[in-house]
mmCIF file of C-alpha atoms in Angstrom:
data_model
loop_
_atom_site.group_PDB
_atom_site.id
_atom_site.type_symbol
_atom_site.label_atom_id
_atom_site.label_comp_id
_atom_site.label_asym_id
_atom_site.label_seq_id
_atom_site.Cartn_x
_atom_site.Cartn_y
_atom_site.Cartn_z
ATOM 1 C CA UNK A 27 72.562 -49.421 -39.687
ATOM 2 C CA UNK A 28 73.144 -49.536 -43.412
ATOM 3 C CA UNK A 29 73.935 -52.765 -45.223
ATOM 4 C CA UNK A 30 77.081 -52.957 -47.331
ATOM 5 C CA UNK A 31 75.149 -52.789 -50.606
ATOM 6 C CA UNK A 32 73.263 -49.707 -49.320
ATOM 7 C CA UNK A 33 76.579 -48.023 -48.501
ATOM 8 C CA UNK A 34 77.838 -48.867 -51.985
ATOM 9 C CA UNK A 35 74.734 -47.392 -53.606
ATOM 10 C CA UNK A 36 74.903 -44.324 -51.368
ATOM 11 C CA UNK A 37 78.492 -43.770 -52.463
ATOM 12 C CA UNK A 38 77.391 -44.096 -56.098
ATOM 13 C CA UNK A 39 74.818 -41.346 -55.487
ATOM 14 C CA UNK A 40 77.499 -39.165 -53.908
ATOM 15 C CA UNK A 41 79.919 -39.594 -56.810
ATOM 16 C CA UNK A 42 77.104 -38.886 -59.261
ATOM 17 C CA UNK A 43 76.602 -35.540 -57.500
ATOM 18 C CA UNK A 44 80.171 -34.429 -56.782
ATOM 19 C CA UNK A 45 82.483 -36.858 -58.558
ATOM 20 C CA UNK A 46 84.917 -39.485 -57.332
ATOM 21 C CA UNK A 47 86.548 -38.569 -54.027
ATOM 22 C CA UNK A 48 89.065 -40.812 -52.280
ATOM 23 C CA UNK A 49 88.551 -39.182 -48.879
ATOM 24 C CA UNK A 50 84.803 -39.847 -48.980
ATOM 25 C CA UNK A 51 85.413 -43.362 -50.270
ATOM 26 C CA UNK A 52 87.632 -43.988 -47.244
ATOM 27 C CA UNK A 53 84.661 -43.193 -44.979
ATOM 28 C CA UNK A 54 82.224 -45.399 -46.924
ATOM 29 C CA UNK A 55 82.339 -48.172 -44.311
ATOM 30 C CA UNK A 56 81.167 -45.621 -41.725
ATOM 31 C CA UNK A 57 78.162 -44.410 -43.715
ATOM 32 C CA UNK A 58 75.009 -44.405 -41.591
ATOM 33 C CA UNK A 59 71.573 -42.830 -41.368
ATOM 34 C CA UNK A 60 73.135 -39.404 -40.758
ATOM 35 C CA UNK A 61 75.050 -39.782 -44.004
ATOM 36 C CA UNK A 62 71.786 -40.599 -45.780
ATOM 37 C CA UNK A 63 70.236 -37.414 -44.340
ATOM 38 C CA UNK A 64 73.224 -35.331 -45.482
ATOM 39 C CA UNK A 65 73.040 -36.798 -48.995
ATOM 40 C CA UNK A 66 69.295 -36.080 -49.104
ATOM 41 C CA UNK A 67 70.091 -32.460 -48.175
ATOM 42 C CA UNK A 68 72.819 -32.413 -50.832
ATOM 43 C CA UNK A 69 70.360 -33.600 -53.491
ATOM 44 C CA UNK A 70 67.818 -30.996 -52.388
ATOM 45 C CA UNK A 71 70.491 -28.277 -52.535
ATOM 46 C CA UNK A 72 71.483 -29.498 -56.004
ATOM 47 C CA UNK A 73 67.865 -29.314 -57.132
ATOM 48 C CA UNK A 74 67.572 -25.749 -55.826
ATOM 49 C CA UNK A 75 70.846 -24.867 -57.512
ATOM 50 C CA UNK A 76 69.569 -26.250 -60.818
ATOM 51 C CA UNK A 77 66.375 -24.222 -60.462
ATOM 52 C CA UNK A 78 68.436 -21.106 -59.703
ATOM 53 C CA UNK A 79 70.621 -21.749 -62.756
ATOM 54 C CA UNK A 80 67.538 -22.162 -64.949
ATOM 55 C CA UNK A 81 66.195 -18.851 -63.622
ATOM 56 C CA UNK A 82 69.554 -17.146 -64.117
ATOM 57 C CA UNK A 83 69.809 -18.340 -67.716
ATOM 58 C CA UNK A 84 66.199 -17.425 -68.371
ATOM 59 C CA UNK A 85 66.804 -13.934 -66.961
ATOM 60 C CA UNK A 86 69.987 -13.573 -69.005
ATOM 61 C CA UNK A 87 68.318 -14.664 -72.219
ATOM 62 C CA UNK A 88 65.223 -12.561 -71.705
ATOM 63 C CA UNK A 89 62.612 -13.328 -74.324
ATOM 64 C CA UNK A 90 64.813 -15.847 -76.108
ATOM 65 C CA UNK A 91 64.647 -19.320 -74.678
ATOM 66 C CA UNK A 92 67.205 -20.985 -76.936
ATOM 67 C CA UNK A 93 70.813 -21.585 -75.973
ATOM 68 C CA UNK A 94 73.004 -21.360 -79.037
ATOM 69 C CA UNK A 95 76.774 -21.303 -79.272
ATOM 70 C CA UNK A 96 78.052 -17.896 -78.157
ATOM 71 C CA UNK A 97 74.892 -16.923 -76.224
ATOM 72 C CA UNK A 98 76.753 -16.015 -73.032
ATOM 73 C CA UNK A 99 79.186 -13.657 -74.752
ATOM 74 C CA UNK A 100 76.292 -11.869 -76.449
ATOM 75 C CA UNK A 101 74.419 -11.530 -73.163
ATOM 76 C CA UNK A 102 77.498 -10.330 -71.301
ATOM 77 C CA UNK A 103 78.199 -7.792 -74.046
ATOM 78 C CA UNK A 104 74.760 -6.265 -73.925
ATOM 79 C CA UNK A 105 73.531 -4.143 -71.073
ATOM 80 C CA UNK A 106 69.947 -5.138 -71.852
ATOM 81 C CA UNK A 107 69.010 -5.678 -68.236
ATOM 82 C CA UNK A 108 70.546 -5.415 -64.789
ATOM 83 C CA UNK A 109 71.036 -8.781 -63.217
ATOM 84 C CA UNK A 110 72.174 -9.357 -59.666
ATOM 85 C CA UNK A 111 74.168 -12.543 -60.109
ATOM 86 C CA UNK A 112 75.230 -12.458 -56.461
ATOM 87 C CA UNK A 113 71.647 -13.219 -55.463
ATOM 88 C CA UNK A 114 71.975 -16.633 -57.104
ATOM 89 C CA UNK A 115 73.767 -18.730 -54.497
ATOM 90 C CA UNK A 116 75.432 -22.041 -55.178
ATOM 91 C CA UNK A 117 75.383 -24.239 -52.107
ATOM 92 C CA UNK A 118 77.847 -27.087 -51.977
ATOM 93 C CA UNK A 119 77.327 -29.266 -48.930
ATOM 94 C CA UNK A 120 80.314 -30.823 -47.211
ATOM 95 C CA UNK A 121 80.005 -34.421 -46.111
ATOM 96 C CA UNK A 122 81.964 -35.399 -43.043
#
């Protein structure tokens, strides 16, 4: 069983990941070890998503590694390389 301060901190982690959510806040008193496991999975999914985004940007930029204003428009306008964006999946876990 989680202590009240642990539930508060867990909620702070959740809002840091997905933003303030009144429906999740309403369930805060019911947070338990399963909630901790789900949040751990959410953080892991976020880490994988960040790695996928880094790879996607790296693939889009090619040899250039610098993001400057207007970089996406230039990349989208050039057919320099084929990129399968659908292979980069964003996973957003749902906490119940």
